[in-house]
mmCIF file of C-alpha atoms in Angstrom:
data_model
loop_
_atom_site.group_PDB
_atom_site.id
_atom_site.type_symbol
_atom_site.label_atom_id
_atom_site.label_comp_id
_atom_site.label_asym_id
_atom_site.label_seq_id
_atom_site.Cartn_x
_atom_site.Cartn_y
_atom_site.Cartn_z
ATOM 1 C CA UNK M 3 -15.694 -45.960 62.488
ATOM 2 C CA UNK M 4 -19.543 -45.328 62.818
ATOM 3 C CA UNK M 5 -19.881 -47.480 66.024
ATOM 4 C CA UNK M 6 -17.057 -45.445 67.721
ATOM 5 C CA UNK M 7 -18.635 -42.142 66.903
ATOM 6 C CA UNK M 8 -22.053 -43.347 68.208
ATOM 7 C CA UNK M 9 -20.252 -44.457 71.239
ATOM 8 C CA UNK M 10 -18.618 -41.026 71.582
ATOM 9 C CA UNK M 11 -21.999 -39.430 71.233
ATOM 10 C CA UNK M 12 -23.490 -41.610 73.882
ATOM 11 C CA UNK M 13 -20.481 -40.854 76.385
ATOM 12 C CA UNK M 14 -21.137 -37.102 75.838
ATOM 13 C CA UNK M 15 -24.843 -37.386 76.315
ATOM 14 C CA UNK M 16 -24.045 -39.316 79.823
ATOM 15 C CA UNK M 17 -21.685 -36.765 80.864
ATOM 16 C CA UNK M 18 -22.201 -35.022 84.126
ATOM 17 C CA UNK M 19 -20.205 -32.316 85.988
ATOM 18 C CA UNK M 20 -19.918 -32.050 89.546
ATOM 19 C CA UNK M 21 -17.628 -29.558 91.280
ATOM 20 C CA UNK M 22 -17.904 -27.282 94.215
ATOM 21 C CA UNK M 23 -19.251 -24.358 91.820
ATOM 22 C CA UNK M 24 -21.110 -26.181 89.180
ATOM 23 C CA UNK M 25 -23.515 -29.242 89.130
ATOM 24 C CA UNK M 26 -24.935 -30.069 85.668
ATOM 25 C CA UNK M 27 -26.107 -33.249 83.768
ATOM 26 C CA UNK M 28 -27.862 -34.295 80.644
ATOM 27 C CA UNK M 29 -29.997 -36.595 82.423
ATOM 28 C CA UNK M 30 -30.208 -37.807 86.075
ATOM 29 C CA UNK M 31 -27.085 -37.493 88.366
ATOM 30 C CA UNK M 32 -25.488 -40.897 88.412
ATOM 31 C CA UNK M 33 -24.505 -41.167 92.107
ATOM 32 C CA UNK M 34 -22.973 -44.486 91.704
ATOM 33 C CA UNK M 35 -20.760 -43.208 89.100
ATOM 34 C CA UNK M 36 -19.851 -40.161 91.327
ATOM 35 C CA UNK M 37 -18.848 -42.663 94.059
ATOM 36 C CA UNK M 38 -16.492 -44.457 91.778
ATOM 37 C CA UNK M 39 -15.234 -41.271 90.397
ATOM 38 C CA UNK M 40 -14.397 -39.523 93.835
ATOM 39 C CA UNK M 41 -13.586 -42.731 95.597
ATOM 40 C CA UNK M 42 -15.731 -42.568 98.576
ATOM 41 C CA UNK M 43 -17.910 -45.290 99.727
ATOM 42 C CA UNK M 44 -21.811 -45.973 99.880
ATOM 43 C CA UNK M 45 -23.348 -45.711 103.413
ATOM 44 C CA UNK M 46 -24.636 -49.156 104.122
ATOM 45 C CA UNK M 47 -27.462 -50.220 106.477
ATOM 46 C CA UNK M 48 -25.199 -51.511 109.167
ATOM 47 C CA UNK M 49 -23.524 -48.319 109.685
ATOM 48 C CA UNK M 50 -26.916 -46.565 110.116
ATOM 49 C CA UNK M 51 -27.959 -49.075 112.644
ATOM 50 C CA UNK M 52 -24.818 -48.449 114.498
ATOM 51 C CA UNK M 53 -25.524 -44.725 114.609
ATOM 52 C CA UNK M 54 -28.933 -45.712 116.181
ATOM 53 C CA UNK M 55 -27.320 -47.918 118.729
ATOM 54 C CA UNK M 56 -24.593 -45.592 119.751
ATOM 55 C CA UNK M 57 -26.829 -42.456 120.094
ATOM 56 C CA UNK M 58 -30.009 -44.254 121.432
ATOM 57 C CA UNK M 59 -32.270 -42.404 118.981
ATOM 58 C CA UNK M 60 -33.803 -43.171 115.624
ATOM 59 C CA UNK M 61 -31.840 -42.223 112.523
ATOM 60 C CA UNK M 62 -32.502 -38.836 110.930
ATOM 61 C CA UNK M 63 -34.983 -39.193 108.107
ATOM 62 C CA UNK M 64 -31.956 -38.046 105.635
ATOM 63 C CA UNK M 65 -30.131 -41.178 106.909
ATOM 64 C CA UNK M 66 -33.010 -43.553 106.830
ATOM 65 C CA UNK M 67 -33.995 -42.578 103.262
ATOM 66 C CA UNK M 68 -30.598 -42.468 101.748
ATOM 67 C CA UNK M 69 -30.434 -38.595 101.343
ATOM 68 C CA UNK M 70 -26.973 -38.806 103.000
ATOM 69 C CA UNK M 71 -25.655 -41.911 101.013
ATOM 70 C CA UNK M 72 -21.941 -41.724 100.971
ATOM 71 C CA UNK M 73 -18.914 -41.208 103.277
ATOM 72 C CA UNK M 74 -15.173 -41.173 103.932
ATOM 73 C CA UNK M 75 -14.235 -42.927 107.042
ATOM 74 C CA UNK M 76 -17.521 -42.497 108.826
ATOM 75 C CA UNK M 77 -16.915 -45.890 110.420
ATOM 76 C CA UNK M 78 -13.730 -44.544 111.884
ATOM 77 C CA UNK M 79 -15.473 -41.688 113.625
ATOM 78 C CA UNK M 80 -17.934 -44.251 115.037
ATOM 79 C CA UNK M 81 -15.218 -46.395 116.105
ATOM 80 C CA UNK M 82 -13.533 -43.548 118.053
ATOM 81 C CA UNK M 83 -16.880 -42.456 119.548
ATOM 82 C CA UNK M 84 -17.453 -46.011 120.709
ATOM 83 C CA UNK M 85 -14.064 -45.999 122.671
ATOM 84 C CA UNK M 86 -15.240 -42.899 124.326
ATOM 85 C CA UNK M 87 -13.184 -40.492 122.231
ATOM 86 C CA UNK M 88 -14.834 -37.249 121.190
ATOM 87 C CA UNK M 89 -14.858 -35.493 117.591
ATOM 88 C CA UNK M 90 -16.145 -32.199 116.160
ATOM 89 C CA UNK M 91 -18.376 -31.237 113.220
ATOM 90 C CA UNK M 92 -17.404 -28.821 110.582
ATOM 91 C CA UNK M 93 -19.879 -27.709 107.840
ATOM 92 C CA UNK M 94 -20.206 -24.370 105.861
ATOM 93 C CA UNK M 95 -22.032 -22.022 103.659
ATOM 94 C CA UNK M 96 -20.902 -19.855 100.867
ATOM 95 C CA UNK M 97 -23.040 -16.566 101.187
ATOM 96 C CA UNK M 98 -23.890 -15.623 97.631
ATOM 97 C CA UNK M 99 -27.692 -14.802 98.290
ATOM 98 C CA UNK M 100 -29.882 -12.962 100.690
ATOM 99 C CA UNK M 101 -32.303 -15.947 101.235
ATOM 100 C CA UNK M 102 -31.616 -19.647 101.443
ATOM 101 C CA UNK M 103 -33.735 -22.327 99.650
ATOM 102 C CA UNK M 104 -34.735 -25.811 100.995
ATOM 103 C CA UNK M 105 -31.737 -27.367 99.340
ATOM 104 C CA UNK M 106 -29.293 -25.049 101.435
ATOM 105 C CA UNK M 107 -31.058 -26.026 104.631
ATOM 106 C CA UNK M 108 -30.485 -29.744 104.206
ATOM 107 C CA UNK M 109 -26.930 -30.158 105.540
ATOM 108 C CA UNK M 110 -27.799 -27.795 108.476
ATOM 109 C CA UNK M 111 -30.870 -29.645 109.372
ATOM 110 C CA UNK M 112 -28.740 -32.902 109.303
ATOM 111 C CA UNK M 113 -25.748 -31.192 111.150
ATOM 112 C CA UNK M 114 -28.254 -30.236 114.004
ATOM 113 C CA UNK M 115 -29.273 -33.810 114.411
ATOM 114 C CA UNK M 116 -25.628 -34.968 114.552
ATOM 115 C CA UNK M 117 -24.896 -32.253 117.246
ATOM 116 C CA UNK M 118 -27.739 -33.314 119.383
ATOM 117 C CA UNK M 119 -27.253 -37.097 118.887
ATOM 118 C CA UNK M 120 -23.543 -37.057 119.595
ATOM 119 C CA UNK M 121 -23.437 -34.131 121.768
ATOM 120 C CA UNK M 122 -20.367 -32.625 120.156
ATOM 121 C CA UNK M 123 -19.091 -29.181 119.156
ATOM 122 C CA UNK M 124 -19.532 -27.728 115.702
ATOM 123 C CA UNK M 125 -17.653 -25.137 113.582
ATOM 124 C CA UNK M 126 -19.483 -23.398 110.852
ATOM 125 C CA UNK M 127 -17.615 -21.651 108.132
ATOM 126 C CA UNK M 128 -19.178 -18.730 106.046
ATOM 127 C CA UNK M 129 -16.835 -18.459 103.064
ATOM 128 C CA UNK M 130 -17.524 -14.766 102.362
ATOM 129 C CA UNK M 131 -14.126 -14.730 100.667
ATOM 130 C CA UNK M 132 -14.970 -17.508 98.328
ATOM 131 C CA UNK M 133 -18.172 -15.741 97.033
ATOM 132 C CA UNK M 134 -16.285 -12.496 96.514
ATOM 133 C CA UNK M 135 -13.723 -14.490 94.383
ATOM 134 C CA UNK M 136 -16.258 -16.573 92.256
ATOM 135 C CA UNK M 137 -19.332 -14.286 92.114
ATOM 136 C CA UNK M 138 -17.522 -11.125 91.647
ATOM 137 C CA UNK M 139 -19.375 -9.463 94.546
ATOM 138 C CA UNK M 140 -17.953 -6.738 96.773
ATOM 139 C CA UNK M 141 -16.208 -7.556 100.033
ATOM 140 C CA UNK M 142 -18.808 -5.558 102.045
ATOM 141 C CA UNK M 143 -21.859 -7.176 100.448
ATOM 142 C CA UNK M 144 -20.547 -10.792 100.958
ATOM 143 C CA UNK M 145 -19.816 -9.895 104.453
ATOM 144 C CA UNK M 146 -23.360 -8.570 104.800
ATOM 145 C CA UNK M 147 -24.825 -11.785 103.218
ATOM 146 C CA UNK M 148 -22.866 -13.894 105.570
ATOM 147 C CA UNK M 149 -24.542 -12.402 108.519
ATOM 148 C CA UNK M 150 -28.013 -12.631 106.829
ATOM 149 C CA UNK M 151 -27.196 -16.382 106.209
ATOM 150 C CA UNK M 152 -25.886 -16.808 109.702
ATOM 151 C CA UNK M 153 -29.484 -15.871 110.804
ATOM 152 C CA UNK M 154 -31.011 -18.641 108.824
ATOM 153 C CA UNK M 155 -28.359 -21.191 110.150
ATOM 154 C CA UNK M 156 -28.939 -20.128 113.629
ATOM 155 C CA UNK M 157 -32.752 -20.762 113.090
ATOM 156 C CA UNK M 158 -32.251 -24.225 112.520
ATOM 157 C CA UNK M 159 -31.724 -24.586 116.222
ATOM 158 C CA UNK M 160 -28.061 -24.980 116.978
ATOM 159 C CA UNK M 161 -26.723 -25.066 120.574
ATOM 160 C CA UNK M 162 -24.783 -21.821 121.152
ATOM 161 C CA UNK M 163 -22.898 -23.679 123.950
ATOM 162 C CA UNK M 164 -21.559 -26.124 121.348
ATOM 163 C CA UNK M 165 -21.420 -23.917 118.183
ATOM 164 C CA UNK M 166 -18.783 -21.479 116.647
ATOM 165 C CA UNK M 167 -19.862 -19.600 113.415
ATOM 166 C CA UNK M 168 -17.148 -17.670 111.705
ATOM 167 C CA UNK M 169 -16.592 -15.689 108.565
ATOM 168 C CA UNK M 170 -13.511 -16.070 106.932
ATOM 169 C CA UNK M 171 -12.958 -12.206 106.305
ATOM 170 C CA UNK M 172 -13.346 -11.854 110.104
ATOM 171 C CA UNK M 173 -11.504 -14.915 111.463
ATOM 172 C CA UNK M 174 -8.736 -15.970 109.267
ATOM 173 C CA UNK M 175 -5.309 -15.192 110.779
ATOM 174 C CA UNK M 176 -3.102 -16.671 113.555
ATOM 175 C CA UNK M 177 -3.187 -20.604 113.907
ATOM 176 C CA UNK M 178 -5.757 -20.784 111.089
ATOM 177 C CA UNK M 179 -3.639 -18.905 108.703
ATOM 178 C CA UNK M 180 -0.562 -21.050 109.690
ATOM 179 C CA UNK M 181 -2.431 -24.166 108.855
ATOM 180 C CA UNK M 182 -3.360 -22.630 105.482
ATOM 181 C CA UNK M 183 0.155 -22.180 104.567
ATOM 182 C CA UNK M 184 1.163 -25.666 105.550
ATOM 183 C CA UNK M 185 -1.478 -26.969 103.188
ATOM 184 C CA UNK M 186 -0.657 -24.528 100.461
ATOM 185 C CA UNK M 187 2.959 -25.626 100.544
ATOM 186 C CA UNK M 188 1.970 -29.216 99.750
ATOM 187 C CA UNK M 189 -0.215 -28.664 96.553
ATOM 188 C CA UNK M 190 1.017 -27.668 93.256
ATOM 189 C CA UNK M 191 -0.818 -25.981 90.631
ATOM 190 C CA UNK M 192 -1.074 -29.204 88.516
ATOM 191 C CA UNK M 193 -2.606 -30.800 91.571
ATOM 192 C CA UNK M 194 -5.490 -28.130 91.893
ATOM 193 C CA UNK M 195 -5.991 -28.191 88.230
ATOM 194 C CA UNK M 196 -6.521 -31.863 88.337
ATOM 195 C CA UNK M 197 -8.925 -31.698 91.446
ATOM 196 C CA UNK M 198 -10.823 -28.452 90.586
ATOM 197 C CA UNK M 199 -10.273 -27.577 86.927
ATOM 198 C CA UNK M 200 -8.568 -24.303 87.429
ATOM 199 C CA UNK M 201 -6.875 -22.966 84.406
ATOM 200 C CA UNK M 202 -4.159 -20.362 83.703
ATOM 201 C CA UNK M 203 -6.851 -18.001 82.957
ATOM 202 C CA UNK M 204 -8.272 -18.123 86.387
ATOM 203 C CA UNK M 205 -7.159 -15.421 88.808
ATOM 204 C CA UNK M 206 -4.861 -16.445 91.583
ATOM 205 C CA UNK M 207 -7.558 -15.698 94.265
ATOM 206 C CA UNK M 208 -9.335 -18.786 93.151
ATOM 207 C CA UNK M 209 -6.199 -21.004 92.843
ATOM 208 C CA UNK M 210 -4.989 -20.041 96.379
ATOM 209 C CA UNK M 211 -8.580 -20.518 98.021
ATOM 210 C CA UNK M 212 -8.754 -24.355 98.695
ATOM 211 C CA UNK M 213 -6.541 -24.227 101.848
ATOM 212 C CA UNK M 214 -9.036 -21.805 103.370
ATOM 213 C CA UNK M 215 -11.798 -24.581 103.299
ATOM 214 C CA UNK M 216 -9.529 -27.236 104.100
ATOM 215 C CA UNK M 217 -8.006 -26.038 107.517
ATOM 216 C CA UNK M 218 -11.312 -26.068 109.672
ATOM 217 C CA UNK M 219 -10.755 -29.799 109.509
ATOM 218 C CA UNK M 220 -7.802 -29.468 111.784
ATOM 219 C CA UNK M 221 -8.603 -28.845 115.328
ATOM 220 C CA UNK M 222 -5.483 -26.491 115.774
ATOM 221 C CA UNK M 223 -7.001 -23.957 113.522
ATOM 222 C CA UNK M 224 -9.143 -23.144 116.495
ATOM 223 C CA UNK M 225 -7.012 -22.513 119.557
ATOM 224 C CA UNK M 226 -9.832 -20.804 121.527
ATOM 225 C CA UNK M 227 -11.737 -24.075 121.301
ATOM 226 C CA UNK M 228 -9.342 -27.146 121.017
ATOM 227 C CA UNK M 229 -6.012 -26.137 122.803
ATOM 228 C CA UNK M 230 -4.052 -29.460 123.331
ATOM 229 C CA UNK M 231 -6.497 -31.592 121.301
ATOM 230 C CA UNK M 232 -4.556 -31.771 118.007
ATOM 231 C CA UNK M 233 -5.582 -35.434 117.459
ATOM 232 C CA UNK M 234 -9.364 -34.644 117.648
ATOM 233 C CA UNK M 235 -11.116 -36.131 114.699
ATOM 234 C CA UNK M 236 -13.402 -34.075 112.564
ATOM 235 C CA UNK M 237 -16.631 -35.120 110.721
ATOM 236 C CA UNK M 238 -17.841 -32.988 107.834
ATOM 237 C CA UNK M 239 -21.634 -33.364 106.680
ATOM 238 C CA UNK M 240 -21.838 -31.679 103.309
ATOM 239 C CA UNK M 241 -23.370 -32.356 99.773
ATOM 240 C CA UNK M 242 -21.066 -34.439 97.559
ATOM 241 C CA UNK M 243 -19.936 -31.666 95.416
ATOM 242 C CA UNK M 244 -17.777 -30.461 98.131
ATOM 243 C CA UNK M 245 -15.888 -33.673 98.099
ATOM 244 C CA UNK M 246 -13.010 -32.421 95.962
ATOM 245 C CA UNK M 247 -11.728 -29.871 98.820
ATOM 246 C CA UNK M 248 -11.692 -32.703 101.423
ATOM 247 C CA UNK M 249 -10.150 -35.269 98.931
ATOM 248 C CA UNK M 250 -7.335 -32.800 98.838
ATOM 249 C CA UNK M 251 -7.497 -32.184 102.505
ATOM 250 C CA UNK M 252 -7.326 -35.820 103.337
ATOM 251 C CA UNK M 253 -4.358 -36.298 100.889
ATOM 252 C CA UNK M 254 -2.401 -33.381 102.734
ATOM 253 C CA UNK M 255 -3.347 -33.851 106.354
ATOM 254 C CA UNK M 256 -1.024 -36.877 107.167
ATOM 255 C CA UNK M 257 1.992 -34.969 105.520
ATOM 256 C CA UNK M 258 1.535 -32.139 107.969
ATOM 257 C CA UNK M 259 0.968 -34.242 111.000
ATOM 258 C CA UNK M 260 -2.977 -33.979 111.306
ATOM 259 C CA UNK M 261 -5.784 -36.677 111.180
ATOM 260 C CA UNK M 262 -7.762 -37.055 107.981
ATOM 261 C CA UNK M 263 -11.274 -35.555 108.328
ATOM 262 C CA UNK M 264 -14.203 -37.904 107.901
ATOM 263 C CA UNK M 265 -17.144 -37.006 105.563
ATOM 264 C CA UNK M 266 -20.835 -38.025 105.424
ATOM 265 C CA UNK M 267 -22.192 -36.720 102.111
ATOM 266 C CA UNK M 268 -25.772 -36.007 100.667
ATOM 267 C CA UNK M 269 -27.177 -36.072 97.168
ATOM 268 C CA UNK M 270 -28.467 -32.863 95.675
ATOM 269 C CA UNK M 271 -31.934 -31.616 96.500
ATOM 270 C CA UNK M 272 -33.403 -31.560 92.807
ATOM 271 C CA UNK M 273 -34.953 -28.433 91.002
ATOM 272 C CA UNK M 274 -38.663 -28.186 90.784
ATOM 273 C CA UNK M 275 -38.207 -28.624 87.084
ATOM 274 C CA UNK M 276 -36.571 -32.065 87.447
ATOM 275 C CA UNK M 277 -33.770 -34.121 88.683
ATOM 276 C CA UNK M 278 -30.759 -33.220 86.655
ATOM 277 C CA UNK M 279 -28.709 -31.323 89.296
ATOM 278 C CA UNK M 280 -29.478 -29.174 92.262
ATOM 279 C CA UNK M 281 -31.588 -26.014 92.652
ATOM 280 C CA UNK M 282 -30.146 -22.866 91.121
ATOM 281 C CA UNK M 283 -30.244 -19.658 92.960
ATOM 282 C CA UNK M 284 -30.180 -17.709 89.624
ATOM 283 C CA UNK M 285 -33.628 -19.154 88.687
ATOM 284 C CA UNK M 286 -36.105 -18.365 91.384
ATOM 285 C CA UNK M 287 -38.757 -20.677 89.980
ATOM 286 C CA UNK M 288 -36.458 -23.674 90.380
ATOM 287 C CA UNK M 289 -36.587 -23.418 94.049
ATOM 288 C CA UNK M 290 -38.609 -23.063 97.217
ATOM 289 C CA UNK M 291 -37.085 -20.343 99.440
ATOM 290 C CA UNK M 292 -37.369 -19.788 103.079
ATOM 291 C CA UNK M 293 -38.881 -16.348 102.217
ATOM 292 C CA UNK M 294 -41.496 -17.656 100.122
ATOM 293 C CA UNK M 295 -45.134 -16.996 101.310
ATOM 294 C CA UNK M 296 -47.841 -19.841 101.408
ATOM 295 C CA UNK M 297 -49.071 -18.413 98.075
ATOM 296 C CA UNK M 298 -45.651 -18.513 96.460
ATOM 297 C CA UNK M 299 -45.101 -22.134 97.690
ATOM 298 C CA UNK M 300 -48.568 -23.397 96.300
ATOM 299 C CA UNK M 301 -47.915 -21.525 93.004
ATOM 300 C CA UNK M 302 -44.406 -22.846 92.549
ATOM 301 C CA UNK M 303 -45.429 -26.327 93.278
ATOM 302 C CA UNK M 304 -48.527 -26.387 91.081
ATOM 303 C CA UNK M 305 -47.035 -24.595 88.113
ATOM 304 C CA UNK M 306 -43.259 -25.930 88.129
ATOM 305 C CA UNK M 307 -42.866 -29.124 90.023
ATOM 306 C CA UNK M 308 -42.149 -31.706 87.450
ATOM 307 C CA UNK M 309 -44.872 -34.624 87.557
ATOM 308 C CA UNK M 310 -44.420 -38.261 86.964
ATOM 309 C CA UNK M 311 -48.257 -38.321 86.587
ATOM 310 C CA UNK M 312 -49.757 -39.425 83.307
ATOM 311 C CA UNK M 313 -51.212 -37.239 80.474
ATOM 312 C CA UNK M 314 -54.884 -38.278 81.170
ATOM 313 C CA UNK M 315 -56.631 -39.202 84.412
ATOM 314 C CA UNK M 316 -57.744 -42.418 82.603
ATOM 315 C CA UNK M 317 -54.037 -43.333 81.715
ATOM 316 C CA UNK M 318 -52.993 -42.324 85.259
ATOM 317 C CA UNK M 319 -55.507 -44.634 86.839
ATOM 318 C CA UNK M 320 -54.489 -47.447 84.636
ATOM 319 C CA UNK M 321 -50.719 -47.078 84.855
ATOM 320 C CA UNK M 322 -50.074 -44.924 88.060
ATOM 321 C CA UNK M 323 -47.308 -42.274 88.469
ATOM 322 C CA UNK M 324 -43.738 -42.704 87.422
ATOM 323 C CA UNK M 325 -42.162 -42.116 90.875
ATOM 324 C CA UNK M 326 -38.675 -42.149 89.564
ATOM 325 C CA UNK M 327 -39.112 -38.734 88.068
ATOM 326 C CA UNK M 328 -42.038 -37.285 90.168
ATOM 327 C CA UNK M 329 -40.605 -34.228 91.941
ATOM 328 C CA UNK M 330 -43.423 -33.853 94.537
ATOM 329 C CA UNK M 331 -42.925 -37.347 95.538
ATOM 330 C CA UNK M 332 -39.028 -36.825 95.836
ATOM 331 C CA UNK M 333 -39.426 -33.747 97.925
ATOM 332 C CA UNK M 334 -41.772 -35.573 100.361
ATOM 333 C CA UNK M 335 -39.015 -38.243 100.669
ATOM 334 C CA UNK M 336 -37.012 -35.328 102.129
ATOM 335 C CA UNK M 337 -39.442 -33.512 104.412
ATOM 336 C CA UNK M 338 -42.367 -35.844 105.127
ATOM 337 C CA UNK M 339 -41.268 -37.264 108.508
ATOM 338 C CA UNK M 340 -43.965 -40.083 108.815
ATOM 339 C CA UNK M 341 -42.546 -43.236 107.254
ATOM 340 C CA UNK M 342 -46.103 -44.845 107.304
ATOM 341 C CA UNK M 343 -47.725 -41.818 105.468
ATOM 342 C CA UNK M 344 -44.924 -41.621 102.977
ATOM 343 C CA UNK M 345 -45.307 -45.356 101.982
ATOM 344 C CA UNK M 346 -49.194 -44.913 101.790
ATOM 345 C CA UNK M 347 -48.625 -42.013 99.166
ATOM 346 C CA UNK M 348 -46.052 -44.146 97.368
ATOM 347 C CA UNK M 349 -48.692 -47.077 97.015
ATOM 348 C CA UNK M 350 -51.621 -44.775 96.210
ATOM 349 C CA UNK M 351 -49.861 -42.569 93.822
ATOM 350 C CA UNK M 352 -47.683 -45.290 92.137
ATOM 351 C CA UNK M 353 -50.852 -47.284 91.476
ATOM 352 C CA UNK M 354 -52.941 -44.482 90.196
ATOM 353 C CA UNK M 355 -55.388 -44.270 92.832
ATOM 354 C CA UNK M 356 -54.017 -40.796 94.059
ATOM 355 C CA UNK M 357 -53.727 -38.044 91.337
ATOM 356 C CA UNK M 358 -51.061 -35.559 90.730
ATOM 357 C CA UNK M 359 -53.234 -32.597 92.091
ATOM 358 C CA UNK M 360 -53.518 -34.481 95.485
ATOM 359 C CA UNK M 361 -49.857 -35.285 95.847
ATOM 360 C CA UNK M 362 -49.126 -31.625 95.053
ATOM 361 C CA UNK M 363 -51.600 -30.312 97.486
ATOM 362 C CA UNK M 364 -50.016 -32.741 100.212
ATOM 363 C CA UNK M 365 -46.634 -31.282 99.487
ATOM 364 C CA UNK M 366 -47.745 -27.808 99.535
ATOM 365 C CA UNK M 367 -48.892 -28.325 103.114
ATOM 366 C CA UNK M 368 -45.667 -30.149 104.231
ATOM 367 C CA UNK M 369 -43.553 -27.298 102.755
ATOM 368 C CA UNK M 370 -45.737 -24.379 103.923
ATOM 369 C CA UNK M 371 -45.425 -25.729 107.743
ATOM 370 C CA UNK M 372 -41.725 -26.128 107.272
ATOM 371 C CA UNK M 373 -41.211 -22.602 105.892
ATOM 372 C CA UNK M 374 -43.391 -20.819 108.206
ATOM 373 C CA UNK M 375 -41.748 -22.631 111.282
ATOM 374 C CA UNK M 376 -38.331 -21.571 109.883
ATOM 375 C CA UNK M 377 -39.590 -18.046 109.400
ATOM 376 C CA UNK M 378 -40.897 -17.744 113.029
ATOM 377 C CA UNK M 379 -37.451 -19.065 114.290
ATOM 378 C CA UNK M 380 -35.458 -16.800 112.107
ATOM 379 C CA UNK M 381 -37.523 -13.676 113.102
ATOM 380 C CA UNK M 382 -36.356 -14.446 116.784
ATOM 381 C CA UNK M 383 -32.767 -14.232 115.816
ATOM 382 C CA UNK M 384 -31.307 -10.799 116.811
ATOM 383 C CA UNK M 385 -28.088 -9.194 115.596
ATOM 384 C CA UNK M 386 -26.940 -9.720 119.118
ATOM 385 C CA UNK M 387 -27.443 -13.546 118.851
ATOM 386 C CA UNK M 388 -25.344 -13.698 115.623
ATOM 387 C CA UNK M 389 -22.667 -11.680 117.539
ATOM 388 C CA UNK M 390 -22.723 -14.187 120.300
ATOM 389 C CA UNK M 391 -22.529 -17.410 117.908
ATOM 390 C CA UNK M 392 -19.540 -15.627 116.132
ATOM 391 C CA UNK M 393 -17.647 -14.644 119.256
ATOM 392 C CA UNK M 394 -14.389 -15.986 119.510
ATOM 393 C CA UNK M 395 -14.740 -17.741 122.823
ATOM 394 C CA UNK M 396 -14.166 -20.948 124.570
ATOM 395 C CA UNK M 397 -17.124 -23.376 124.808
ATOM 396 C CA UNK M 398 -16.645 -24.939 128.089
ATOM 397 C CA UNK M 399 -19.373 -27.528 128.035
ATOM 398 C CA UNK M 400 -18.796 -28.566 124.471
ATOM 399 C CA UNK M 401 -18.365 -32.229 125.151
ATOM 400 C CA UNK M 402 -20.866 -32.763 128.001
#
C-alpha cells in the first residue's frame, strides 16, 4: 500500500488549479499539462512566421518569446485572412480594482498589436456584472470601476474608429440577450459544474453568467457593427485561465448556427514573489501597478522580486544565476523589446558575470519607463473619450 500512498501525495503536490477565478499551484504552472487538460494546441514557429508574412511586420515580442503560447484554430483565422476574408477581435476585463497591474495590461498590449497588424475591428467587454456576482461589490461600484479601467485600456492606444468598448450593465439587451438565451438553452447544470466547478451552494447569478461572456464571440450580438455579417470569424486574445468559457462557447456555437471563435492564449505574468500562478490584486506587493511611482517600482523589485542569484557573490560568480526561477529575468522577457540586449543579459547573468543587483536595476529602468509612458497616456484620457469609445455606433472604416 505504501507506494500508492506516496504516489497520491506526489499527485497532490503536483496539483494545480486554473479557472477563470482562481490560479494556484504548489509549484510552477505546468503549461504542457494545461494544454493537454484544456485540449488546445501549442503555437508553433510556423504559425508565427505566417503572421509575419501576412502582416508584413515583425511578430510582437509576446509572440516571439512564447508569452502567447497556445491557441484554438488560430490557423483557421489566418487561412480566412489569407483568402481576403475579415475577422474581428474580442477581449475583455473584469473591473474589480481601481488600478491595473502589469499582468492586466498584457492582453491589451497584444490585442492592440493584432488590431494594428491585421487592421480589424475590436470589441472589449467590461464584465462589471461578473465582478458584482463574484466579488460581492455593489452594482454602482463595479460600474464606476469599469469606467476607470476603460481609461487604462484606452491608454494602450486603441484605434477609436475600429474599437467598441462596452459594459455589460449598459449594453446587455436586444440581439445580445437573444444570443445569451440561445446559449443558455444548450447548457445543463451538470455541464457548467463540469466546466467551471459550480456547486449547488453557488448562487444562480454565477451559474447563469457564462453565456454573457460567450456571446461577444458571435457577430450578431453587435447589430450596430456587423449587420449582415453573421459568418464573420472572431479571434479572442486572452490568458489561458479564460479558456473554459470559450471551450463551452465553441461547443455550443455550431448548435445555434454560429462559427466557433478562435483563441490565442497567454501564460500568466508571474507574481514578484515567484512563478506559482499569477499576480494577486489582493497583495499589492505581489504586483507592479500602473499607478506605482518610480520609487514604489524600485522598492518592490529590490525587496520582493524573487531572485535566481546565488547566496554569495563568490558562489554566484562560480555558478551563475538560475534563470528558470529568476523573476527579474522573466519580467525582462516580457517587457524588454531588444532581443540582442535580452540575450546579452541572459549570457552575463546566467554565467555569473552580472549580479542580482545589476539585473534588478535594469528591470527597474524598463518598468519605470513603461509605467510613466502609460500614466502619461492615461492622464490624457477624458470622460468624453470614454463615452466616445463606449457609444453604440457604427464603425464605418473598421475593415479599411
